[in-house]
Amino acid sequence: MARLLKILLVVIGLTLITAGCNEKQKTATGEKISDKELGGEQEQQKEQLQKQLDKKYQDPKSHYELGKLYHSQGMWDKAEWEYNKALAFDPMHHNAQASIVKVQVDKGDTTRAGVVADMYINQASVSAKHSLLLGRAFQSRGLDQYALACYKQAHNMAPNSVAINKQLGYYYLARKDNANAEMYLRKTFELDPTQSEVAGELGRLGVQVQLPTKEAKQAKKVDKIAEKQEKKAIKEQEEVK
């Protein structure tokens, strides 16, 4: 009898535990949340995006956002499909391009990731701007080797770009490559000495720089206005001729 009672208590205990796990889980704060609710928010987002696509299927943003949701759930094929749809309607959607490469990396297919990345990097070579934007998209996904390739490609096309030199400087700074970081940060500061944050980083690298005075800034502004007016006058004279 005692043995039977003991078995009965164990069965009841296991039933209660199983029911509790199926119905409710506790978060770190003690708040109860059901298994169904755990993925509820993402499912709602999917439904909303599907409705948007039903109204306007050619919307690259909705396809991209839907791809991100599938990607976050490890649904690689569906994610890649949506990213490709985003590119079909916006061929220079750099976030979608970088995300497709990230899908290949997450799947463990690094060979295909490299091939696809090279293709997109080649497409971005149409301009320094597109190369820079694709590089940022790669970097935000932890694909640093492809990001650097984009930044260097951009720099080759526009070596005197403030934004590109600054991007390269911060890229190397984040990787503790102080020599390269100093080189590019020096260059961007020479091109635009009003960048106080760059001056601060150079100072931390042991490089002393001086921000322009208020008078110098005003003089530079006047020079730009005068240069603009001079170019306008020359253009008007040429049109008269």
JSON list of C-alpha atoms in Angstrom, two decimals:
[
{"chain": "A", "resi": 1, "resn": "MET", "atom": "CA", "xyz": [0.00, 0.00, 0.00]},
{"chain": "A", "resi": 2, "resn": "ALA", "atom": "CA", "xyz": [2.78, 2.40, 0.94]},
{"chain": "A", "resi": 3, "resn": "ARG", "atom": "CA", "xyz": [4.63, 1.51, -2.25]},
{"chain": "A", "resi": 4, "resn": "LEU", "atom": "CA", "xyz": [1.52, 2.14, -4.35]},
{"chain": "A", "resi": 5, "resn": "LEU", "atom": "CA", "xyz": [0.98, 5.50, -2.68]},
{"chain": "A", "resi": 6, "resn": "LYS", "atom": "CA", "xyz": [4.59, 6.47, -3.36]},
{"chain": "A", "resi": 7, "resn": "ILE", "atom": "CA", "xyz": [4.27, 5.61, -7.07]},
{"chain": "A", "resi": 8, "resn": "LEU", "atom": "CA", "xyz": [1.04, 7.59, -7.28]},
{"chain": "A", "resi": 9, "resn": "LEU", "atom": "CA", "xyz": [2.66, 10.68, -5.78]},
{"chain": "A", "resi": 10, "resn": "VAL", "atom": "CA", "xyz": [5.57, 10.48, -8.25]},
{"chain": "A", "resi": 11, "resn": "VAL", "atom": "CA", "xyz": [3.18, 10.22, -11.21]},
{"chain": "A", "resi": 12, "resn": "ILE", "atom": "CA", "xyz": [1.15, 13.20, -9.97]},
{"chain": "A", "resi": 13, "resn": "GLY", "atom": "CA", "xyz": [4.32, 15.23, -9.48]},
{"chain": "A", "resi": 14, "resn": "LEU", "atom": "CA", "xyz": [5.61, 14.48, -12.98]},
{"chain": "A", "resi": 15, "resn": "THR", "atom": "CA", "xyz": [2.21, 15.37, -14.47]},
{"chain": "A", "resi": 16, "resn": "LEU", "atom": "CA", "xyz": [2.20, 18.73, -12.72]},
{"chain": "A", "resi": 17, "resn": "ILE", "atom": "CA", "xyz": [5.75, 19.50, -13.82]},
{"chain": "A", "resi": 18, "resn": "THR", "atom": "CA", "xyz": [4.99, 18.59, -17.45]},
{"chain": "A", "resi": 19, "resn": "ALA", "atom": "CA", "xyz": [1.83, 20.66, -17.47]},
{"chain": "A", "resi": 20, "resn": "GLY", "atom": "CA", "xyz": [3.65, 23.60, -15.99]},
{"chain": "A", "resi": 21, "resn": "CYS", "atom": "CA", "xyz": [6.37, 23.41, -18.64]},
{"chain": "A", "resi": 22, "resn": "ASN", "atom": "CA", "xyz": [3.86, 23.16, -21.48]},
{"chain": "A", "resi": 23, "resn": "GLU", "atom": "CA", "xyz": [1.64, 25.98, -20.32]},
{"chain": "A", "resi": 24, "resn": "LYS", "atom": "CA", "xyz": [3.91, 28.48, -18.62]},
{"chain": "A", "resi": 25, "resn": "GLN", "atom": "CA", "xyz": [7.56, 29.37, -18.30]},
{"chain": "A", "resi": 26, "resn": "LYS", "atom": "CA", "xyz": [9.10, 31.94, -15.99]},
{"chain": "A", "resi": 27, "resn": "THR", "atom": "CA", "xyz": [11.41, 34.64, -17.17]},
{"chain": "A", "resi": 28, "resn": "ALA", "atom": "CA", "xyz": [14.40, 35.84, -15.15]},
{"chain": "A", "resi": 29, "resn": "THR", "atom": "CA", "xyz": [12.13, 38.41, -13.53]},
{"chain": "A", "resi": 30, "resn": "GLY", "atom": "CA", "xyz": [9.56, 35.77, -12.55]},
{"chain": "A", "resi": 31, "resn": "GLU", "atom": "CA", "xyz": [7.02, 36.90, -15.12]},
{"chain": "A", "resi": 32, "resn": "LYS", "atom": "CA", "xyz": [5.08, 33.99, -16.59]},
{"chain": "A", "resi": 33, "resn": "ILE", "atom": "CA", "xyz": [4.97, 33.55, -20.34]},
{"chain": "A", "resi": 34, "resn": "SER", "atom": "CA", "xyz": [3.57, 30.70, -22.43]},
{"chain": "A", "resi": 35, "resn": "ASP", "atom": "CA", "xyz": [5.49, 28.80, -25.11]},
{"chain": "A", "resi": 36, "resn": "LYS", "atom": "CA", "xyz": [3.05, 30.15, -27.68]},
{"chain": "A", "resi": 37, "resn": "GLU", "atom": "CA", "xyz": [3.70, 33.70, -26.56]},
{"chain": "A", "resi": 38, "resn": "LEU", "atom": "CA", "xyz": [7.47, 33.29, -26.84]},
{"chain": "A", "resi": 39, "resn": "GLY", "atom": "CA", "xyz": [7.32, 33.46, -30.62]},
{"chain": "A", "resi": 40, "resn": "GLY", "atom": "CA", "xyz": [4.11, 35.42, -30.83]},
{"chain": "A", "resi": 41, "resn": "GLU", "atom": "CA", "xyz": [5.65, 38.79, -31.50]},
{"chain": "A", "resi": 42, "resn": "GLN", "atom": "CA", "xyz": [7.67, 37.54, -34.45]},
{"chain": "A", "resi": 43, "resn": "GLU", "atom": "CA", "xyz": [4.67, 35.73, -35.88]},
{"chain": "A", "resi": 44, "resn": "GLN", "atom": "CA", "xyz": [2.64, 38.93, -35.67]},
{"chain": "A", "resi": 45, "resn": "GLN", "atom": "CA", "xyz": [5.40, 40.80, -37.47]},
{"chain": "A", "resi": 46, "resn": "LYS", "atom": "CA", "xyz": [5.42, 38.14, -40.19]},
{"chain": "A", "resi": 47, "resn": "GLU", "atom": "CA", "xyz": [1.67, 38.45, -40.64]},
{"chain": "A", "resi": 48, "resn": "GLN", "atom": "CA", "xyz": [1.90, 42.23, -40.92]},
{"chain": "A", "resi": 49, "resn": "LEU", "atom": "CA", "xyz": [4.69, 42.01, -43.49]},
{"chain": "A", "resi": 50, "resn": "GLN", "atom": "CA", "xyz": [2.76, 39.41, -45.49]},
{"chain": "A", "resi": 51, "resn": "LYS", "atom": "CA", "xyz": [-0.25, 41.72, -45.55]},
{"chain": "A", "resi": 52, "resn": "GLN", "atom": "CA", "xyz": [1.95, 44.59, -46.76]},
{"chain": "A", "resi": 53, "resn": "LEU", "atom": "CA", "xyz": [3.33, 42.37, -49.50]},
{"chain": "A", "resi": 54, "resn": "ASP", "atom": "CA", "xyz": [-0.17, 41.32, -50.51]},
{"chain": "A", "resi": 55, "resn": "LYS", "atom": "CA", "xyz": [-0.88, 45.00, -51.14]},
{"chain": "A", "resi": 56, "resn": "LYS", "atom": "CA", "xyz": [2.50, 45.83, -52.69]},
{"chain": "A", "resi": 57, "resn": "TYR", "atom": "CA", "xyz": [4.55, 42.76, -53.55]},
{"chain": "A", "resi": 58, "resn": "GLN", "atom": "CA", "xyz": [7.33, 44.80, -55.16]},
{"chain": "A", "resi": 59, "resn": "ASP", "atom": "CA", "xyz": [8.26, 46.50, -51.85]},
{"chain": "A", "resi": 60, "resn": "PRO", "atom": "CA", "xyz": [11.94, 45.63, -51.19]},
{"chain": "A", "resi": 61, "resn": "LYS", "atom": "CA", "xyz": [11.83, 46.84, -47.59]},
{"chain": "A", "resi": 62, "resn": "SER", "atom": "CA", "xyz": [9.07, 44.41, -46.59]},
{"chain": "A", "resi": 63, "resn": "HIS", "atom": "CA", "xyz": [10.85, 41.49, -48.28]},
{"chain": "A", "resi": 64, "resn": "TYR", "atom": "CA", "xyz": [14.07, 42.41, -46.49]},
{"chain": "A", "resi": 65, "resn": "GLU", "atom": "CA", "xyz": [12.38, 42.71, -43.08]},
{"chain": "A", "resi": 66, "resn": "LEU", "atom": "CA", "xyz": [10.62, 39.38, -43.60]},
{"chain": "A", "resi": 67, "resn": "GLY", "atom": "CA", "xyz": [13.96, 37.85, -44.54]},
{"chain": "A", "resi": 68, "resn": "LYS", "atom": "CA", "xyz": [15.46, 39.15, -41.29]},
{"chain": "A", "resi": 69, "resn": "LEU", "atom": "CA", "xyz": [12.73, 37.42, -39.28]},
{"chain": "A", "resi": 70, "resn": "TYR", "atom": "CA", "xyz": [13.30, 34.10, -41.05]},
{"chain": "A", "resi": 71, "resn": "HIS", "atom": "CA", "xyz": [17.05, 34.56, -40.63]},
{"chain": "A", "resi": 72, "resn": "SER", "atom": "CA", "xyz": [16.73, 35.12, -36.88]},
{"chain": "A", "resi": 73, "resn": "GLN", "atom": "CA", "xyz": [14.79, 31.85, -36.62]},
{"chain": "A", "resi": 74, "resn": "GLY", "atom": "CA", "xyz": [17.40, 29.86, -38.53]},
{"chain": "A", "resi": 75, "resn": "MET", "atom": "CA", "xyz": [15.14, 29.41, -41.57]},
{"chain": "A", "resi": 76, "resn": "TRP", "atom": "CA", "xyz": [18.00, 29.94, -44.02]},
{"chain": "A", "resi": 77, "resn": "ASP", "atom": "CA", "xyz": [16.26, 29.09, -47.30]},
{"chain": "A", "resi": 78, "resn": "LYS", "atom": "CA", "xyz": [13.24, 31.28, -46.61]},
{"chain": "A", "resi": 79, "resn": "ALA", "atom": "CA", "xyz": [15.48, 34.11, -45.45]},
{"chain": "A", "resi": 80, "resn": "GLU", "atom": "CA", "xyz": [17.59, 33.93, -48.61]},
{"chain": "A", "resi": 81, "resn": "TRP", "atom": "CA", "xyz": [14.46, 33.83, -50.77]},
{"chain": "A", "resi": 82, "resn": "GLU", "atom": "CA", "xyz": [13.15, 37.06, -49.23]},
{"chain": "A", "resi": 83, "resn": "TYR", "atom": "CA", "xyz": [16.54, 38.77, -49.43]},
{"chain": "A", "resi": 84, "resn": "ASN", "atom": "CA", "xyz": [16.72, 37.88, -53.12]},
{"chain": "A", "resi": 85, "resn": "LYS", "atom": "CA", "xyz": [13.23, 39.27, -53.62]},
{"chain": "A", "resi": 86, "resn": "ALA", "atom": "CA", "xyz": [14.36, 42.53, -52.01]},
{"chain": "A", "resi": 87, "resn": "LEU", "atom": "CA", "xyz": [17.25, 42.64, -54.48]},
{"chain": "A", "resi": 88, "resn": "ALA", "atom": "CA", "xyz": [14.93, 41.90, -57.39]},
{"chain": "A", "resi": 89, "resn": "PHE", "atom": "CA", "xyz": [13.11, 45.15, -56.68]},
{"chain": "A", "resi": 90, "resn": "ASP", "atom": "CA", "xyz": [16.18, 47.09, -55.46]},
{"chain": "A", "resi": 91, "resn": "PRO", "atom": "CA", "xyz": [19.40, 45.69, -57.01]},
{"chain": "A", "resi": 92, "resn": "MET", "atom": "CA", "xyz": [21.58, 47.91, -54.81]},
{"chain": "A", "resi": 93, "resn": "HIS", "atom": "CA", "xyz": [19.96, 46.99, -51.49]},
{"chain": "A", "resi": 94, "resn": "HIS", "atom": "CA", "xyz": [23.26, 46.58, -49.67]},
{"chain": "A", "resi": 95, "resn": "ASN", "atom": "CA", "xyz": [21.77, 45.25, -46.43]},
{"chain": "A", "resi": 96, "resn": "ALA", "atom": "CA", "xyz": [20.06, 42.46, -48.37]},
{"chain": "A", "resi": 97, "resn": "GLN", "atom": "CA", "xyz": [23.31, 41.69, -50.19]},
{"chain": "A", "resi": 98, "resn": "ALA", "atom": "CA", "xyz": [25.31, 41.45, -46.97]},
{"chain": "A", "resi": 99, "resn": "SER", "atom": "CA", "xyz": [22.55, 39.38, -45.37]},
{"chain": "A", "resi": 100, "resn": "ILE", "atom": "CA", "xyz": [22.64, 36.83, -48.19]},
{"chain": "A", "resi": 101, "resn": "VAL", "atom": "CA", "xyz": [26.37, 36.40, -47.59]},
{"chain": "A", "resi": 102, "resn": "LYS", "atom": "CA", "xyz": [25.72, 36.07, -43.85]},
{"chain": "A", "resi": 103, "resn": "VAL", "atom": "CA", "xyz": [23.15, 33.33, -44.53]},
{"chain": "A", "resi": 104, "resn": "GLN", "atom": "CA", "xyz": [25.82, 31.32, -46.37]},
{"chain": "A", "resi": 105, "resn": "VAL", "atom": "CA", "xyz": [28.24, 31.79, -43.46]},
{"chain": "A", "resi": 106, "resn": "ASP", "atom": "CA", "xyz": [25.57, 30.75, -40.94]},
{"chain": "A", "resi": 107, "resn": "LYS", "atom": "CA", "xyz": [24.83, 27.66, -43.03]},
{"chain": "A", "resi": 108, "resn": "GLY", "atom": "CA", "xyz": [28.54, 26.82, -42.96]},
{"chain": "A", "resi": 109, "resn": "ASP", "atom": "CA", "xyz": [29.03, 27.30, -46.72]},
{"chain": "A", "resi": 110, "resn": "THR", "atom": "CA", "xyz": [31.98, 29.69, -46.57]},
{"chain": "A", "resi": 111, "resn": "THR", "atom": "CA", "xyz": [33.00, 28.94, -50.17]},
{"chain": "A", "resi": 112, "resn": "ARG", "atom": "CA", "xyz": [29.69, 30.15, -51.57]},
{"chain": "A", "resi": 113, "resn": "ALA", "atom": "CA", "xyz": [29.76, 33.08, -49.14]},
{"chain": "A", "resi": 114, "resn": "GLY", "atom": "CA", "xyz": [33.07, 34.21, -50.65]},
{"chain": "A", "resi": 115, "resn": "VAL", "atom": "CA", "xyz": [31.83, 33.85, -54.23]},
{"chain": "A", "resi": 116, "resn": "VAL", "atom": "CA", "xyz": [28.62, 35.80, -53.53]},
{"chain": "A", "resi": 117, "resn": "ALA", "atom": "CA", "xyz": [30.49, 38.48, -51.56]},
{"chain": "A", "resi": 118, "resn": "ASP", "atom": "CA", "xyz": [32.95, 39.00, -54.41]},
{"chain": "A", "resi": 119, "resn": "MET", "atom": "CA", "xyz": [30.06, 39.39, -56.83]},
{"chain": "A", "resi": 120, "resn": "TYR", "atom": "CA", "xyz": [28.42, 42.09, -54.72]},
{"chain": "A", "resi": 121, "resn": "ILE", "atom": "CA", "xyz": [31.72, 43.87, -54.09]},
{"chain": "A", "resi": 122, "resn": "ASN", "atom": "CA", "xyz": [32.30, 43.94, -57.85]},
{"chain": "A", "resi": 123, "resn": "GLN", "atom": "CA", "xyz": [28.81, 45.39, -58.40]},
{"chain": "A", "resi": 124, "resn": "ALA", "atom": "CA", "xyz": [29.52, 48.09, -55.80]},
{"chain": "A", "resi": 125, "resn": "SER", "atom": "CA", "xyz": [32.64, 49.17, -57.70]},
{"chain": "A", "resi": 126, "resn": "VAL", "atom": "CA", "xyz": [30.43, 51.49, -59.76]},
{"chain": "A", "resi": 127, "resn": "SER", "atom": "CA", "xyz": [31.06, 54.16, -57.11]},
{"chain": "A", "resi": 128, "resn": "ALA", "atom": "CA", "xyz": [32.91, 54.91, -53.90]},
{"chain": "A", "resi": 129, "resn": "LYS", "atom": "CA", "xyz": [29.56, 55.60, -52.21]},
{"chain": "A", "resi": 130, "resn": "HIS", "atom": "CA", "xyz": [28.13, 52.14, -52.95]},
{"chain": "A", "resi": 131, "resn": "SER", "atom": "CA", "xyz": [31.39, 50.50, -51.92]},
{"chain": "A", "resi": 132, "resn": "LEU", "atom": "CA", "xyz": [31.32, 52.34, -48.60]},
{"chain": "A", "resi": 133, "resn": "LEU", "atom": "CA", "xyz": [27.68, 51.47, -47.92]},
{"chain": "A", "resi": 134, "resn": "LEU", "atom": "CA", "xyz": [28.19, 47.79, -48.74]},
{"chain": "A", "resi": 135, "resn": "GLY", "atom": "CA", "xyz": [31.24, 47.74, -46.51]},
{"chain": "A", "resi": 136, "resn": "ARG", "atom": "CA", "xyz": [29.22, 49.11, -43.61]},
{"chain": "A", "resi": 137, "resn": "ALA", "atom": "CA", "xyz": [26.53, 46.47, -44.22]},
{"chain": "A", "resi": 138, "resn": "PHE", "atom": "CA", "xyz": [29.16, 43.72, -44.14]},
{"chain": "A", "resi": 139, "resn": "GLN", "atom": "CA", "xyz": [30.80, 45.12, -41.00]},
{"chain": "A", "resi": 140, "resn": "SER", "atom": "CA", "xyz": [27.50, 45.34, -39.10]},
{"chain": "A", "resi": 141, "resn": "ARG", "atom": "CA", "xyz": [27.09, 41.59, -39.67]},
{"chain": "A", "resi": 142, "resn": "GLY", "atom": "CA", "xyz": [30.59, 40.73, -38.49]},
{"chain": "A", "resi": 143, "resn": "LEU", "atom": "CA", "xyz": [31.85, 40.03, -42.02]},
{"chain": "A", "resi": 144, "resn": "ASP", "atom": "CA", "xyz": [34.99, 42.09, -41.54]},
{"chain": "A", "resi": 145, "resn": "GLN", "atom": "CA", "xyz": [37.12, 40.71, -44.35]},
{"chain": "A", "resi": 146, "resn": "TYR", "atom": "CA", "xyz": [34.51, 41.70, -46.92]},
{"chain": "A", "resi": 147, "resn": "ALA", "atom": "CA", "xyz": [33.94, 45.05, -45.23]},
{"chain": "A", "resi": 148, "resn": "LEU", "atom": "CA", "xyz": [37.65, 45.89, -45.50]},
{"chain": "A", "resi": 149, "resn": "ALA", "atom": "CA", "xyz": [37.68, 44.92, -49.18]},
{"chain": "A", "resi": 150, "resn": "CYS", "atom": "CA", "xyz": [34.82, 47.36, -49.77]},
{"chain": "A", "resi": 151, "resn": "TYR", "atom": "CA", "xyz": [36.46, 50.17, -47.82]},
{"chain": "A", "resi": 152, "resn": "LYS", "atom": "CA", "xyz": [39.73, 49.77, -49.72]},
{"chain": "A", "resi": 153, "resn": "GLN", "atom": "CA", "xyz": [37.84, 49.71, -53.01]},
{"chain": "A", "resi": 154, "resn": "ALA", "atom": "CA", "xyz": [36.07, 52.92, -52.01]},
{"chain": "A", "resi": 155, "resn": "HIS", "atom": "CA", "xyz": [39.35, 54.51, -50.96]},
{"chain": "A", "resi": 156, "resn": "ASN", "atom": "CA", "xyz": [40.98, 53.68, -54.29]},
{"chain": "A", "resi": 157, "resn": "MET", "atom": "CA", "xyz": [38.18, 55.54, -56.06]},
{"chain": "A", "resi": 158, "resn": "ALA", "atom": "CA", "xyz": [38.05, 58.49, -53.65]},
{"chain": "A", "resi": 159, "resn": "PRO", "atom": "CA", "xyz": [41.31, 58.73, -51.66]},
{"chain": "A", "resi": 160, "resn": "ASN", "atom": "CA", "xyz": [40.46, 62.23, -50.43]},
{"chain": "A", "resi": 161, "resn": "SER", "atom": "CA", "xyz": [37.04, 61.38, -49.05]},
{"chain": "A", "resi": 162, "resn": "VAL", "atom": "CA", "xyz": [36.61, 62.45, -45.44]},
{"chain": "A", "resi": 163, "resn": "ALA", "atom": "CA", "xyz": [34.00, 59.75, -44.78]},
{"chain": "A", "resi": 164, "resn": "ILE", "atom": "CA", "xyz": [36.01, 56.88, -46.29]},
{"chain": "A", "resi": 165, "resn": "ASN", "atom": "CA", "xyz": [39.26, 57.76, -44.53]},
{"chain": "A", "resi": 166, "resn": "LYS", "atom": "CA", "xyz": [37.36, 58.13, -41.28]},
{"chain": "A", "resi": 167, "resn": "GLN", "atom": "CA", "xyz": [35.64, 54.76, -41.78]},
{"chain": "A", "resi": 168, "resn": "LEU", "atom": "CA", "xyz": [38.96, 53.05, -42.38]},
{"chain": "A", "resi": 169, "resn": "GLY", "atom": "CA", "xyz": [40.50, 54.77, -39.38]},
{"chain": "A", "resi": 170, "resn": "TYR", "atom": "CA", "xyz": [37.77, 53.58, -37.05]},
{"chain": "A", "resi": 171, "resn": "TYR", "atom": "CA", "xyz": [37.82, 50.12, -38.63]},
{"chain": "A", "resi": 172, "resn": "TYR", "atom": "CA", "xyz": [41.50, 49.67, -37.77]},
{"chain": "A", "resi": 173, "resn": "LEU", "atom": "CA", "xyz": [41.06, 51.36, -34.40]},
{"chain": "A", "resi": 174, "resn": "ALA", "atom": "CA", "xyz": [38.46, 48.76, -33.39]},
{"chain": "A", "resi": 175, "resn": "ARG", "atom": "CA", "xyz": [40.98, 46.03, -34.25]},
{"chain": "A", "resi": 176, "resn": "LYS", "atom": "CA", "xyz": [43.80, 47.60, -32.23]},
{"chain": "A", "resi": 177, "resn": "ASP", "atom": "CA", "xyz": [45.79, 48.25, -35.42]},
{"chain": "A", "resi": 178, "resn": "ASN", "atom": "CA", "xyz": [47.00, 51.63, -34.22]},
{"chain": "A", "resi": 179, "resn": "ALA", "atom": "CA", "xyz": [49.45, 52.23, -37.05]},
{"chain": "A", "resi": 180, "resn": "ASN", "atom": "CA", "xyz": [46.80, 52.01, -39.79]},
{"chain": "A", "resi": 181, "resn": "ALA", "atom": "CA", "xyz": [44.22, 53.72, -37.61]},
{"chain": "A", "resi": 182, "resn": "GLU", "atom": "CA", "xyz": [46.53, 56.70, -37.11]},
{"chain": "A", "resi": 183, "resn": "MET", "atom": "CA", "xyz": [47.30, 56.91, -40.82]},
{"chain": "A", "resi": 184, "resn": "TYR", "atom": "CA", "xyz": [43.67, 57.14, -41.93]},
{"chain": "A", "resi": 185, "resn": "LEU", "atom": "CA", "xyz": [42.54, 59.29, -39.01]},
{"chain": "A", "resi": 186, "resn": "ARG", "atom": "CA", "xyz": [45.36, 61.73, -39.72]},
{"chain": "A", "resi": 187, "resn": "LYS", "atom": "CA", "xyz": [44.24, 61.91, -43.34]},
{"chain": "A", "resi": 188, "resn": "THR", "atom": "CA", "xyz": [40.57, 62.53, -42.54]},
{"chain": "A", "resi": 189, "resn": "PHE", "atom": "CA", "xyz": [41.54, 65.19, -40.00]},
{"chain": "A", "resi": 190, "resn": "GLU", "atom": "CA", "xyz": [43.77, 66.94, -42.56]},
{"chain": "A", "resi": 191, "resn": "LEU", "atom": "CA", "xyz": [40.84, 66.96, -44.97]},
{"chain": "A", "resi": 192, "resn": "ASP", "atom": "CA", "xyz": [38.44, 68.28, -42.33]},
{"chain": "A", "resi": 193, "resn": "PRO", "atom": "CA", "xyz": [40.13, 69.62, -39.17]},
{"chain": "A", "resi": 194, "resn": "THR", "atom": "CA", "xyz": [36.79, 70.42, -37.52]},
{"chain": "A", "resi": 195, "resn": "GLN", "atom": "CA", "xyz": [36.24, 66.80, -36.44]},
{"chain": "A", "resi": 196, "resn": "SER", "atom": "CA", "xyz": [36.56, 66.95, -32.68]},
{"chain": "A", "resi": 197, "resn": "GLU", "atom": "CA", "xyz": [35.90, 63.22, -32.19]},
{"chain": "A", "resi": 198, "resn": "VAL", "atom": "CA", "xyz": [38.70, 62.35, -34.61]},
{"chain": "A", "resi": 199, "resn": "ALA", "atom": "CA", "xyz": [40.99, 64.78, -32.82]},
{"chain": "A", "resi": 200, "resn": "GLY", "atom": "CA", "xyz": [40.17, 62.97, -29.59]},
{"chain": "A", "resi": 201, "resn": "GLU", "atom": "CA", "xyz": [41.03, 59.57, -31.03]},
{"chain": "A", "resi": 202, "resn": "LEU", "atom": "CA", "xyz": [44.29, 60.89, -32.45]},
{"chain": "A", "resi": 203, "resn": "GLY", "atom": "CA", "xyz": [45.10, 62.35, -29.05]},
{"chain": "A", "resi": 204, "resn": "ARG", "atom": "CA", "xyz": [44.58, 58.93, -27.44]},
{"chain": "A", "resi": 205, "resn": "LEU", "atom": "CA", "xyz": [46.98, 57.52, -30.02]},
{"chain": "A", "resi": 206, "resn": "GLY", "atom": "CA", "xyz": [49.57, 60.05, -28.93]},
{"chain": "A", "resi": 207, "resn": "VAL", "atom": "CA", "xyz": [49.14, 62.40, -31.89]},
{"chain": "A", "resi": 208, "resn": "GLN", "atom": "CA", "xyz": [48.80, 66.07, -31.04]},
{"chain": "A", "resi": 209, "resn": "VAL", "atom": "CA", "xyz": [46.43, 68.00, -33.28]},
{"chain": "A", "resi": 210, "resn": "GLN", "atom": "CA", "xyz": [44.74, 71.36, -32.98]},
{"chain": "A", "resi": 211, "resn": "LEU", "atom": "CA", "xyz": [41.16, 72.18, -33.80]},
{"chain": "A", "resi": 212, "resn": "PRO", "atom": "CA", "xyz": [40.68, 75.35, -35.86]},
{"chain": "A", "resi": 213, "resn": "THR", "atom": "CA", "xyz": [39.66, 78.50, -34.02]},
{"chain": "A", "resi": 214, "resn": "LYS", "atom": "CA", "xyz": [36.28, 80.16, -34.48]},
{"chain": "A", "resi": 215, "resn": "GLU", "atom": "CA", "xyz": [37.86, 82.83, -36.65]},
{"chain": "A", "resi": 216, "resn": "ALA", "atom": "CA", "xyz": [39.47, 80.21, -38.89]},
{"chain": "A", "resi": 217, "resn": "LYS", "atom": "CA", "xyz": [36.14, 78.41, -39.30]},
{"chain": "A", "resi": 218, "resn": "GLN", "atom": "CA", "xyz": [34.41, 81.64, -40.29]},
{"chain": "A", "resi": 219, "resn": "ALA", "atom": "CA", "xyz": [37.15, 82.48, -42.78]},
{"chain": "A", "resi": 220, "resn": "LYS", "atom": "CA", "xyz": [36.86, 79.04, -44.34]},
{"chain": "A", "resi": 221, "resn": "LYS", "atom": "CA", "xyz": [33.10, 79.48, -44.63]},
{"chain": "A", "resi": 222, "resn": "VAL", "atom": "CA", "xyz": [33.52, 82.82, -46.37]},
{"chain": "A", "resi": 223, "resn": "ASP", "atom": "CA", "xyz": [36.06, 81.29, -48.77]},
{"chain": "A", "resi": 224, "resn": "LYS", "atom": "CA", "xyz": [33.61, 78.53, -49.68]},
{"chain": "A", "resi": 225, "resn": "ILE", "atom": "CA", "xyz": [30.82, 81.01, -50.36]},
{"chain": "A", "resi": 226, "resn": "ALA", "atom": "CA", "xyz": [33.14, 83.15, -52.49]},
{"chain": "A", "resi": 227, "resn": "GLU", "atom": "CA", "xyz": [34.34, 80.09, -54.41]},
{"chain": "A", "resi": 228, "resn": "LYS", "atom": "CA", "xyz": [30.75, 79.01, -55.05]},
{"chain": "A", "resi": 229, "resn": "GLN", "atom": "CA", "xyz": [29.77, 82.47, -56.31]},
{"chain": "A", "resi": 230, "resn": "GLU", "atom": "CA", "xyz": [32.84, 82.61, -58.55]},
{"chain": "A", "resi": 231, "resn": "LYS", "atom": "CA", "xyz": [31.98, 79.25, -60.14]},
{"chain": "A", "resi": 232, "resn": "LYS", "atom": "CA", "xyz": [28.40, 80.42, -60.68]},
{"chain": "A", "resi": 233, "resn": "ALA", "atom": "CA", "xyz": [29.59, 83.63, -62.37]},
{"chain": "A", "resi": 234, "resn": "ILE", "atom": "CA", "xyz": [31.93, 81.69, -64.69]},
{"chain": "A", "resi": 235, "resn": "LYS", "atom": "CA", "xyz": [29.11, 79.34, -65.63]},
{"chain": "A", "resi": 236, "resn": "GLU", "atom": "CA", "xyz": [26.78, 82.25, -66.41]},
{"chain": "A", "resi": 237, "resn": "GLN", "atom": "CA", "xyz": [29.46, 83.87, -68.60]},
{"chain": "A", "resi": 238, "resn": "GLU", "atom": "CA", "xyz": [29.93, 80.62, -70.53]},
{"chain": "A", "resi": 239, "resn": "GLU", "atom": "CA", "xyz": [26.18, 80.35, -71.09]},
{"chain": "A", "resi": 240, "resn": "VAL", "atom": "CA", "xyz": [26.09, 83.91, -72.50]},
{"chain": "A", "resi": 241, "resn": "LYS", "atom": "CA", "xyz": [28.88, 83.06, -74.95]}
]
